[in-house]
Amino acid sequence: MRVPESCRPSLVLAFVVLAACKGEPAPPVQAQPKTQPEPTEQAVTNTDATDPATDPANDPAKSMLAAGPDPHSYSRPENVRVAHVGLNWVVDFDAQTLTGDAVLLVERLDPRAPLILDSRDLDIKGVYGMKVDATPGPLGAPELGLDAIRNDEGWVEASWEVGLYDPSFGAPIAIDIPEGANAVKLRYATRPGATGLQWLEAQQTAGKQASYLYSQSQAIHARSWMPCQDSPGVRSTWDAVVVVPRRYTAVMAAEQLGELEGELEGELEAEAGDGTTRAFRFVMPQKVPAYLVALAVGDLERREVGPRTAVWADPTVVAAAANEFADMEAMLTEAEQLYGDYAWGRYDVLVLPPAFPFGGMENPRLTFLTPTLLAGDRSLVSVIAHELAHSWSGNLVTNKTWGDLWLNEGFTVYFERRIIEQIYGPERAAIEAVIGKRELVEELSDPDQMGDKPEFQRLAQDLRGVDPDQAFSGVPYEKGALLLVALEHAYGRPVFDAFLRKWFTTHAFGSVSTPDFIDFVGIELVGKHPVLDGQRTPQLAAWIDGAGLPDGAPEPSAEPLDLVQDEAKKFGAGELEAKAISAKNWTPWHWLHFLRSLPTTVGAAQMGELDQAFELTKSSNAEILGEWLEMAARHRYEPAYPRMESFLIEVGRRKFLTPIYRALTQTPEGWKQANAIYAKARPGYHAISRTTLDSLLRTP
């Protein structure tokens, strides 16, 4: 194999991994730690495999990615698999770093193979190996993080090397594990630009009294703040000790074991360096993939909502959050009745600062949420239902690679709407389903999104060489859910519910692929049950491998939205005055449907009429306001410009940012306006949002 000149410094690592993949003895890795380049946010582009200059076969780093079962991970778990991770961190808000170590308990399936880990922009200070006692702790998982702090004796320095760096995928760390060792310890520090961490100043929080740190690891950002096998197909238990300044509280997506006290706390405080710290302990006794490890540190307060549910938030918003999410316990009970016992003990949520780029993140035991859900009327709690449903679809049963994302998200959207139906009634569930399908159809036909990208319109996607963040669209969510609805219609709800329950129990704490799903449908549905009269089995090939929606895809309907759409057309045609619109009891979903149903001929003048009648520019509901400001950007409705700018600066949720900025860029004036606002807002956005918007606005 010919290796380009620029790749020769990584030859040792390339041969190690290639040999391991072939099952041949691997040459020893020399202890020559490499320094990675400064982090960048440049997104990798899909290479053309027919061009020798960009063929992944000529690039050792990309060859390693492509050679394994997960195209986004350098790790080789089939040779050496991480079974447990012990984490020990000191949180430094001034330096914006985590410093400490990761102790990895490994299963050496091939005793000759090196341990290959994923990393991105980590400063590795030392790597060591040792034989350790892996006796489970009281909650069923070893406490290696705690043991590592208690004892630094017995560790033997290991040979290691950091390989070729890629801005999106990071770099592999190859470790030659000492003979007989079953644990590896890496001393390391994160960098301020770690994409999986966001450090916020006090002014960026609700209370404006203390700085804030939170993680967001999905899809492959865990490697930017801990060395790991960063693949959804690799699951491990973990524990952690987190040292923070005394005024702060640390929470993680795990069993919260409280604070360390006595002599051990003193040792940790000495490591932190100033004697004014607190040390928190956590353990996750169930095996989870790396992207579900989550951390937050800030001025936090906790409020109970139910026997198994609670809310964490800034003290200034915790009461409002507890009131908004008061139905969490009822949702949890309904979810269990549908698809089996909840496997994670507690279901708590953390309301993050506005910079959080998503609606929610399904971290086990502690869902992370955007504050844009705090509408005051519980009208946006479908996000809670969604993240709770992930406790089964995504966390309990996880997609094996990000090309199978629909197995996480499509199942979850279906499950979410079943919870909504049980708690809030069939009409609300139907309304949200109609809105969801409409958004999907618009996205599929929009050339600025994926109208000319059929490869991203499939459920099973080939994402080799593609940053998996690009897979997050309406396709895995809404198209995936519609496939499950089609199966429910074909076999009936009782049969399909039993099918889903068995899917979760059969694959619990495992990772699954699309072929696994196809086989399961063949055995548990097609092989055991006839379709209902007048129905036919959905053609899985058309759904999974075909672009767009197959013919005969389910068409959800909701009569209230038909009435809303009729009023939108009449208003657009000048046949109905704004003040005569019957919006008194509308939910945010009614308003979204109304605004999206307005004819394209509606301009700034008619927007002014609507604004005068309903004060939409002043709306406190983020869903309504986001849609309204997108319209204002598209139609150049100037009275909304001040609120648009403040909204884009205050809120970091990508769902709202991207369409508003995209609408602004459609005119030369709007382009200038968008870049002027972005220059002010960008420093407060999460790296995930910045990457998306940098591409949209072409801002270096």
XYZ file of C-alpha atoms in Angstrom:
700
model
C 0.000 0.000 0.000
C 1.360 3.381 -1.014
C 1.177 6.005 1.752
C 1.377 9.723 0.903
C 4.339 11.674 2.265
C 2.131 13.694 4.611
C 0.953 10.534 6.345
C 4.311 8.922 7.089
C 4.566 10.156 10.713
C 1.565 7.938 11.495
C 2.837 4.766 9.842
C 3.309 2.915 13.105
C -0.276 3.526 14.164
C -1.640 2.719 10.715
C 0.129 -0.637 10.636
C -0.974 -1.410 14.182
C -4.624 -0.973 13.339
C -4.478 -2.575 9.932
C -2.706 -5.594 11.415
C -5.246 -5.804 14.190
C -8.065 -5.704 11.649
C -6.518 -8.623 9.772
C -5.965 -10.641 12.943
C -2.162 -10.538 12.504
C 0.344 -9.794 15.273
C 0.712 -6.056 15.707
C 4.142 -4.443 16.038
C 4.767 -2.727 19.377
C 3.779 0.921 19.557
C 6.600 3.204 20.601
C 6.050 5.586 23.518
C 6.156 8.697 21.370
C 3.214 10.893 22.359
C 2.141 13.238 19.609
C 0.759 16.723 20.083
C -2.483 17.320 18.224
C -3.073 20.549 16.333
C -5.151 23.308 17.839
C -8.862 22.493 17.555
C -10.842 23.770 14.612
C -14.539 23.737 13.780
C -14.064 23.032 10.103
C -16.542 20.389 8.968
C -15.144 17.454 6.982
C -16.587 17.050 3.506
C -17.560 13.806 1.873
C -14.670 12.624 -0.286
C -14.939 11.307 -3.817
C -13.620 7.752 -3.672
C -12.899 7.780 -7.424
C -10.319 10.534 -7.045
C -6.923 9.066 -5.992
C -6.072 12.308 -4.233
C -9.104 11.994 -1.933
C -9.564 8.211 -1.839
C -9.839 7.152 1.817
C -7.713 4.118 0.956
C -4.771 6.485 0.552
C -5.347 8.147 3.924
C -4.477 5.985 6.964
C -6.782 7.838 9.336
C -9.825 7.551 7.076
C -8.895 3.972 6.161
C -9.074 3.096 9.857
C -12.492 4.702 10.112
C -13.815 2.820 7.090
C -12.319 -0.556 8.082
C -14.401 -1.094 11.218
C -18.100 -1.727 11.806
C -18.667 1.922 12.776
C -17.481 4.366 10.086
C -17.166 7.192 12.636
C -14.957 5.491 15.216
C -11.287 4.594 15.114
C -11.803 2.068 17.914
C -11.628 -1.670 17.353
C -13.867 -3.136 20.066
C -13.780 -6.530 18.384
C -10.123 -6.709 19.514
C -10.094 -4.773 22.792
C -13.371 -3.557 24.292
C -13.839 -1.024 27.081
C -16.098 -2.556 29.748
C -16.030 0.186 32.402
C -14.753 3.758 32.609
C -13.635 5.469 35.828
C -13.438 9.249 35.478
C -11.750 11.767 37.789
C -11.926 15.450 36.897
C -11.087 18.838 38.337
C -13.292 21.528 36.749
C -11.403 24.782 36.088
C -13.713 27.610 34.996
C -10.839 30.073 34.568
C -8.886 27.828 32.188
C -12.084 26.251 30.789
C -10.664 22.770 31.118
C -11.286 19.435 32.750
C -8.078 17.934 34.146
C -7.752 14.445 35.537
C -7.714 10.877 34.361
C -9.787 8.157 32.752
C -9.296 4.581 33.960
C -10.550 2.045 31.429
C -11.275 -1.545 32.392
C -10.844 -3.540 29.177
C -11.725 -6.943 27.793
C -8.781 -8.169 25.715
C -10.453 -10.320 23.089
C -7.200 -10.366 21.125
C -4.304 -10.219 23.626
C -1.918 -9.107 20.879
C -3.978 -6.115 19.749
C -3.569 -2.540 21.004
C -6.369 -0.565 22.614
C -7.603 2.002 20.082
C -9.517 4.987 21.453
C -11.193 7.976 19.860
C -10.059 11.462 20.826
C -10.315 15.023 19.602
C -8.161 17.866 20.915
C -7.203 16.145 24.170
C -3.863 16.893 25.788
C -2.601 13.458 26.850
C -0.056 13.690 29.676
C 0.615 10.023 30.357
C -0.712 6.516 29.745
C -0.340 3.607 32.164
C -1.440 -0.004 32.537
C -2.123 -2.286 35.479
C -3.958 -5.388 36.629
C -6.833 -4.116 38.815
C -9.568 -5.672 40.900
C -12.759 -5.322 38.888
C -15.094 -6.360 41.695
C -18.464 -4.649 41.238
C -19.353 -1.925 43.694
C -22.624 -1.693 45.634
C -24.571 -0.524 42.584
C -23.220 -3.222 40.288
C -20.342 -1.368 38.586
C -16.662 -1.133 39.580
C -15.600 2.197 41.074
C -12.414 2.693 39.107
C -12.494 6.478 39.207
C -12.532 6.349 42.986
C -9.821 3.666 43.102
C -7.621 5.701 40.786
C -7.704 8.643 43.179
C -6.981 6.495 46.216
C -4.059 4.680 44.655
C -1.467 5.766 42.128
C 0.839 2.851 42.930
C 1.259 -0.131 40.670
C 0.682 1.629 37.354
C 3.236 0.872 34.648
C 3.935 3.347 31.874
C 2.520 2.154 28.559
C 3.610 2.895 25.007
C 1.131 4.999 23.097
C 0.718 7.229 20.080
C -1.830 9.729 18.803
C -2.470 9.277 15.096
C -3.337 11.538 12.205
C -5.825 14.280 13.138
C -9.080 14.980 11.303
C -11.127 18.086 12.225
C -14.410 16.143 12.400
C -13.339 12.708 13.556
C -10.388 13.658 15.736
C -7.486 11.242 16.066
C -7.000 7.667 17.244
C -4.956 6.892 20.344
C -3.176 3.530 20.074
C -2.049 2.039 23.387
C 0.200 -1.000 23.760
C -1.322 -2.536 26.895
C 1.298 -4.067 29.222
C 1.204 -7.857 29.385
C -1.329 -9.140 31.890
C -2.918 -5.712 32.440
C -6.679 -5.313 32.267
C -6.850 -1.559 32.935
C -5.435 1.514 31.245
C -5.188 4.967 32.824
C -4.846 8.124 30.747
C -3.910 11.392 32.450
C -5.189 14.194 30.298
C -6.812 17.602 30.016
C -9.459 18.956 27.698
C -8.988 22.148 25.702
C -11.195 25.247 25.893
C -12.510 24.569 22.397
C -13.734 21.025 23.102
C -16.844 20.625 20.950
C -18.577 18.440 23.521
C -18.340 21.070 26.282
C -19.703 24.579 26.534
C -18.367 27.008 29.113
C -20.670 29.940 29.834
C -20.056 33.188 31.667
C -22.426 34.148 34.465
C -24.190 36.692 32.213
C -25.180 33.846 29.857
C -27.202 32.073 32.572
C -30.686 32.750 33.932
C -29.496 33.862 37.358
C -26.394 35.679 36.074
C -24.593 34.821 39.341
C -22.241 31.986 38.405
C -20.492 30.457 35.410
C -21.808 27.247 33.873
C -20.488 24.131 32.184
C -22.461 21.478 30.340
C -21.694 18.661 27.923
C -23.390 17.611 24.700
C -21.827 14.471 23.254
C -24.195 13.253 20.545
C -23.187 12.232 17.967
C -19.366 11.948 18.229
C -18.439 14.762 20.614
C -17.715 12.573 23.671
C -14.200 12.064 22.289
C -13.535 15.786 22.722
C -13.776 15.566 26.517
C -12.815 11.991 27.351
C -10.776 9.322 25.577
C -13.262 6.575 24.726
C -14.559 4.132 22.169
C -16.945 6.730 20.796
C -19.386 4.469 18.992
C -23.052 3.836 19.836
C -22.279 0.153 19.306
C -19.937 0.076 22.340
C -21.587 0.144 25.763
C -19.894 0.272 29.170
C -20.649 1.091 32.781
C -18.913 4.083 34.349
C -18.315 6.027 37.531
C -16.927 9.497 38.177
C -15.561 11.892 40.784
C -15.971 15.563 39.850
C -14.175 18.323 41.765
C -15.717 21.797 41.428
C -15.377 25.187 43.146
C -17.314 25.118 46.428
C -20.116 27.407 45.261
C -21.043 25.054 42.414
C -23.061 21.866 42.135
C -22.135 19.070 39.728
C -24.729 16.729 38.221
C -24.289 13.832 35.818
C -26.510 11.430 33.910
C -26.008 8.745 36.522
C -26.815 7.706 40.075
C -25.965 10.724 42.224
C -23.959 9.445 45.214
C -23.518 12.809 46.903
C -20.333 14.501 48.059
C -17.073 12.945 49.198
C -16.107 13.743 52.750
C -13.177 13.390 55.108
C -9.633 12.443 54.163
C -10.381 11.601 50.536
C -12.006 14.975 49.962
C -8.873 16.635 51.315
C -6.737 14.785 48.771
C -9.011 15.916 45.977
C -8.950 19.499 47.197
C -5.171 19.379 47.224
C -5.263 18.244 43.603
C -7.568 21.145 42.754
C -5.029 23.421 44.370
C -6.901 25.904 46.558
C -8.799 24.083 49.294
C -12.116 25.651 48.305
C -13.690 22.794 46.360
C -16.402 20.173 46.566
C -16.158 16.635 45.201
C -19.222 14.805 43.836
C -19.498 11.073 43.161
C -21.561 9.353 40.471
C -22.012 5.840 39.127
C -23.851 4.448 36.100
C -24.411 0.736 36.772
C -26.086 0.087 33.405
C -24.019 -0.131 30.238
C -24.399 2.900 27.983
C -22.596 4.232 24.891
C -20.167 7.130 25.350
C -22.510 9.717 23.805
C -24.866 9.268 26.782
C -22.287 10.273 29.402
C -23.253 13.801 30.458
C -22.031 16.438 32.919
C -23.242 19.857 34.050
C -21.821 22.230 36.676
C -23.460 25.441 37.823
C -25.587 27.194 40.392
C -28.280 24.509 40.528
C -31.314 23.770 42.656
C -33.473 20.639 42.724
C -37.269 20.313 43.028
C -39.174 17.047 43.381
C -41.999 16.503 40.891
C -42.959 12.921 41.756
C -41.677 9.779 43.502
C -39.195 9.104 40.694
C -38.954 12.507 39.038
C -37.339 15.852 39.784
C -36.215 19.053 38.077
C -32.765 20.651 38.298
C -32.393 24.274 37.211
C -31.012 27.685 38.043
C -32.649 28.858 41.300
C -34.387 31.675 39.416
C -36.292 29.283 37.131
C -36.561 26.029 39.110
C -40.086 26.758 40.387
C -41.369 27.566 36.898
C -39.672 24.437 35.519
C -41.197 22.208 38.203
C -44.642 23.613 37.398
C -44.137 23.291 33.631
C -43.053 19.660 33.887
C -45.483 18.566 36.592
C -46.790 15.746 34.364
C -43.446 13.904 34.220
C -44.464 11.207 36.681
C -47.732 10.582 34.823
C -45.830 10.327 31.545
C -43.426 7.828 33.085
C -46.294 5.682 34.350
C -48.029 5.693 30.963
C -44.793 4.842 29.164
C -44.281 1.812 31.408
C -47.812 0.599 30.754
C -47.147 0.784 27.038
C -43.756 -0.855 26.675
C -42.441 -2.231 29.948
C -40.722 -1.244 33.155
C -38.496 1.823 33.277
C -34.929 0.500 33.593
C -33.065 3.542 34.920
C -34.325 4.155 38.461
C -35.090 7.885 38.345
C -36.146 10.210 35.566
C -34.922 13.733 36.332
C -34.470 16.689 33.992
C -32.006 19.573 33.934
C -33.078 22.898 32.425
C -29.978 24.368 30.821
C -29.093 27.954 29.870
C -30.493 29.235 26.526
C -27.272 28.397 24.630
C -28.184 24.683 24.556
C -28.429 23.807 20.837
C -31.289 21.288 21.021
C -34.761 20.902 22.474
C -33.604 18.084 24.674
C -30.962 15.391 25.067
C -31.966 12.005 26.406
C -29.086 11.432 28.828
C -30.130 8.490 31.063
C -31.580 9.463 34.448
C -31.048 13.172 33.660
C -32.531 14.586 30.449
C -31.014 17.928 29.400
C -33.611 20.482 28.246
C -33.729 23.899 26.606
C -35.394 26.690 28.610
C -37.402 27.567 25.481
C -39.858 24.879 26.672
C -40.898 27.034 29.631
C -44.025 28.445 27.980
C -46.000 28.746 31.211
C -48.910 26.600 29.998
C -47.329 23.129 29.503
C -47.990 23.447 25.780
C -44.502 22.302 24.722
C -44.080 19.244 26.940
C -44.070 16.867 23.970
C -40.286 17.290 24.133
C -40.408 15.748 27.620
C -42.449 12.851 26.230
C -39.867 12.453 23.457
C -36.848 12.410 25.748
C -38.598 10.086 28.200
C -39.433 7.686 25.352
C -35.715 7.581 24.567
C -35.302 5.722 27.856
C -36.510 2.727 25.844
C -35.754 3.628 22.221
C -32.195 4.947 22.125
C -30.923 4.379 25.639
C -32.173 0.860 26.365
C -31.929 -0.188 22.701
C -29.437 1.892 20.731
C -28.652 2.255 17.043
C -25.396 0.423 16.338
C -24.087 3.177 14.066
C -25.314 6.685 13.210
C -26.366 5.447 9.772
C -29.164 3.667 11.654
C -30.243 6.771 13.579
C -33.884 6.149 12.675
C -33.902 3.166 15.059
C -33.395 5.677 17.859
C -35.420 8.628 16.645
C -38.226 7.125 14.565
C -39.150 4.728 17.360
C -39.009 7.615 19.827
C -41.309 9.913 17.834
C -43.838 7.081 17.548
C -43.565 6.334 21.294
C -43.725 10.064 22.180
C -47.061 10.476 20.411
C -48.482 7.425 22.128
C -47.594 9.036 25.483
C -49.144 12.350 24.383
C -52.279 10.494 23.313
C -52.578 8.841 26.733
C -51.988 12.033 28.750
C -53.511 14.785 26.583
C -55.863 12.901 24.249
C -55.935 11.597 20.656
C -56.673 14.999 19.127
C -53.464 16.588 20.406
C -51.407 13.574 19.304
C -53.003 13.768 15.846
C -52.322 17.508 15.587
C -48.645 16.985 16.394
C -48.448 14.127 13.875
C -49.907 16.341 11.125
C -47.404 19.097 11.948
C -44.575 16.564 11.945
C -45.407 15.109 8.541
C -45.879 18.543 7.011
C -42.435 19.596 8.233
C -40.945 16.418 6.760
C -42.586 16.903 3.343
C -41.377 20.505 3.193
C -37.855 19.465 4.152
C -37.780 16.707 1.524
C -38.821 19.119 -1.222
C -36.692 22.110 -0.182
C -33.498 22.278 -2.305
C -31.816 24.293 0.440
C -32.292 21.379 2.815
C -32.427 17.932 1.197
C -34.566 18.287 -1.893
C -31.546 17.462 -4.074
C -29.930 15.002 -1.644
C -31.690 11.647 -2.103
C -28.949 9.860 -0.157
C -30.092 11.660 3.011
C -33.758 10.841 2.358
C -33.286 7.150 3.159
C -33.787 5.659 6.583
C -30.650 3.518 6.388
C -27.891 5.937 5.392
C -24.326 5.411 4.241
C -22.460 8.045 6.260
C -18.894 6.962 5.554
C -16.737 10.072 5.457
C -19.668 12.246 6.578
C -19.915 13.970 9.953
C -22.880 12.165 11.567
C -24.309 15.472 12.806
C -25.537 15.822 9.209
C -27.812 12.787 9.684
C -30.066 14.666 12.098
C -32.990 15.732 9.914
C -36.690 15.026 9.793
C -36.051 11.764 7.946
C -34.947 9.519 10.830
C -37.527 11.170 13.088
C -40.726 11.561 11.068
C -40.179 9.100 8.230
C -39.051 6.517 10.764
C -42.181 7.112 12.864
C -44.422 6.879 9.789
C -42.978 3.443 8.977
C -43.967 2.258 12.449
C -47.432 3.791 12.003
C -47.722 1.882 8.705
C -46.870 -1.365 10.516
C -49.401 -0.558 13.236
C -52.079 0.013 10.596
C -51.191 -3.243 8.838
C -51.271 -5.502 11.906
C -53.396 -3.586 14.394
C -52.363 -1.749 17.522
C -52.527 -4.702 19.982
C -50.230 -6.826 17.825
C -47.877 -3.959 17.120
C -47.659 -2.958 20.783
C -46.681 -6.516 21.688
C -44.108 -6.410 18.888
C -42.552 -3.197 20.221
C -42.525 -4.426 23.807
C -40.697 -7.583 22.691
C -38.263 -5.490 20.604
C -37.263 -3.575 23.726
C -36.990 -6.598 26.012
C -35.146 -8.748 23.467
C -32.528 -6.093 22.705
C -32.314 -4.424 26.120
C -28.921 -2.799 26.814
C -27.777 -3.719 23.333
C -27.142 -2.020 20.001
C -29.111 -2.806 16.862
C -28.877 -2.292 13.117
C -31.446 -1.925 10.363
C -30.944 -5.578 9.275
C -31.755 -6.569 12.889
C -35.045 -4.693 12.571
C -35.870 -6.278 9.203
C -35.221 -9.743 10.617
C -37.326 -9.005 13.696
C -40.261 -7.820 11.574
C -39.990 -10.974 9.492
C -40.055 -13.230 12.544
C -42.381 -11.415 14.950
C -44.872 -9.767 12.574
C -44.854 -11.279 9.091
C -44.097 -14.787 10.368
C -46.686 -14.814 13.157
C -49.586 -12.546 12.260
C -51.784 -11.940 9.225
C -52.386 -8.374 8.126
C -55.759 -6.844 8.841
C -58.458 -6.925 6.187
C -57.811 -4.324 3.518
C -54.220 -3.798 4.662
C -50.904 -5.012 3.324
C -47.454 -5.335 4.805
C -45.382 -2.197 4.182
C -42.575 -2.757 1.686
C -39.578 -2.320 3.968
C -37.138 -1.916 1.081
C -39.031 1.121 -0.226
C -39.150 2.690 3.238
C -35.595 1.927 4.268
C -33.610 2.248 1.039
C -35.852 4.516 -1.001
C -35.642 8.302 -1.140
C -38.601 10.322 0.056
C -41.853 8.761 1.225
C -43.268 5.598 -0.391
C -46.650 5.638 -2.061
C -49.388 5.015 0.439
C -47.482 6.404 3.420
C -49.805 7.121 6.369
C -51.553 10.474 6.210
C -52.350 11.754 9.698
C -55.303 14.099 9.935
C -56.757 16.464 12.517
C -60.009 18.314 11.844
C -59.063 21.359 13.980
C -56.112 22.004 11.708
C -58.346 21.873 8.644
C -60.328 24.750 10.141
C -57.139 26.643 10.919
C -55.889 26.164 7.368
C -59.183 27.425 5.969
C -58.912 30.645 8.011
C -55.302 31.106 6.860
C -56.387 30.951 3.220
C -59.261 33.363 3.790
C -57.026 35.828 5.597
C -54.405 35.595 2.875
C -57.061 36.258 0.240
C -58.358 39.304 2.105
C -61.680 37.593 2.919
C -61.125 37.576 6.693
C -59.850 40.337 8.949
C -57.128 39.507 11.429
C -59.273 40.410 14.421
C -61.941 37.949 13.212
C -59.608 34.935 13.275
C -60.859 32.438 15.892
C -57.521 31.991 17.684
C -58.705 32.324 21.287
C -58.075 28.680 22.237
C -55.276 27.903 19.836
C -52.231 25.930 20.979
C -48.760 26.624 19.558
C -49.427 23.835 17.021
C -52.544 25.645 15.749
C -50.506 28.797 15.330
C -47.682 26.974 13.548
C -50.157 25.435 11.130
C -51.838 28.792 10.543
C -48.610 30.663 9.844
C -47.293 27.930 7.572
C -50.595 27.787 5.681
C -50.583 31.465 4.774
C -50.195 32.098 1.020
C -46.786 33.291 -0.139
C -48.465 36.509 -1.246
C -48.905 37.534 2.388
C -46.374 40.296 3.021
C -45.320 42.813 5.599
C -48.608 44.721 5.532
C -50.766 41.731 6.437
C -48.155 40.625 8.980
C -48.655 44.006 10.596
C -52.400 43.308 10.861
C -51.743 39.972 12.543
C -49.204 41.525 14.872
C -51.589 44.276 15.911
C -54.351 41.756 16.616
C -52.299 39.070 18.403
C -48.953 40.699 19.380
C -46.989 37.834 17.825
C -43.700 39.751 17.979
C -44.156 39.822 21.770
C -45.051 36.125 22.066
C -43.478 34.345 25.035
C -43.906 30.975 23.349
C -40.661 30.097 21.564
C -42.341 27.901 18.937
C -44.753 30.658 17.865
C -42.095 33.361 18.080
C -39.548 31.345 16.114
C -41.985 30.742 13.259
C -43.115 34.383 13.302
C -39.558 35.721 13.185
C -38.738 33.431 10.281
C -41.693 34.951 8.437
C -40.496 38.430 9.407
C -37.075 37.681 7.947
C -38.562 36.262 4.746
C -41.051 39.111 4.188
C -38.834 41.907 5.561
C -41.278 42.829 8.319
C -39.210 45.539 9.967
C -41.204 46.047 13.215
C -40.012 42.569 14.279
C -36.302 43.258 13.614
C -35.356 44.328 17.163
C -37.008 41.236 18.658
C -35.433 39.090 15.963
C -31.958 40.306 16.865
C -32.469 39.854 20.601
C -33.954 36.381 20.057
C -31.035 35.271 17.891
C -28.583 36.523 20.512
C -30.424 35.098 23.528
C -31.377 31.660 22.195
C -28.964 28.993 20.989
C -31.439 26.320 19.917
C -30.490 25.327 16.387
C -34.092 24.512 15.448
C -34.910 28.227 15.631
C -31.608 29.746 14.565
C -31.129 27.966 11.250
C -34.461 28.823 9.540
C -34.355 32.476 10.658
C -30.798 32.989 9.425
C -31.596 31.064 6.217
C -34.603 33.302 5.553
C -32.494 36.409 6.092
C -29.911 35.277 3.545
C -32.456 35.290 0.711
C -31.924 39.007 0.019
C -28.748 41.138 -0.079
C -30.074 43.328 2.734
C -30.976 40.325 4.809
C -27.562 38.758 4.184
C -25.861 41.795 5.671
C -28.318 41.819 8.552
C -27.761 38.117 9.260
C -23.977 38.448 9.367
C -24.153 41.540 11.555
C -26.336 39.725 14.085
C -24.251 36.555 13.846
C -21.077 38.452 14.654
C -22.660 39.457 17.964
C -24.363 36.156 18.703
C -21.782 33.593 17.610
C -19.584 33.664 20.753
C -22.578 32.549 22.827
C -23.589 29.650 20.571
C -22.626 26.034 21.147
C -20.026 24.582 18.768
C -22.701 22.412 17.110
C -24.789 25.467 16.261
C -21.718 27.417 15.145
C -20.700 24.654 12.748
C -24.141 24.651 11.105
C -24.365 28.441 10.870
C -20.769 28.942 9.760
C -21.596 26.767 6.771
C -24.834 28.633 6.089
C -23.344 32.107 6.393
C -19.869 31.190 5.152
C -18.319 32.974 8.088
C -14.729 31.927 8.737
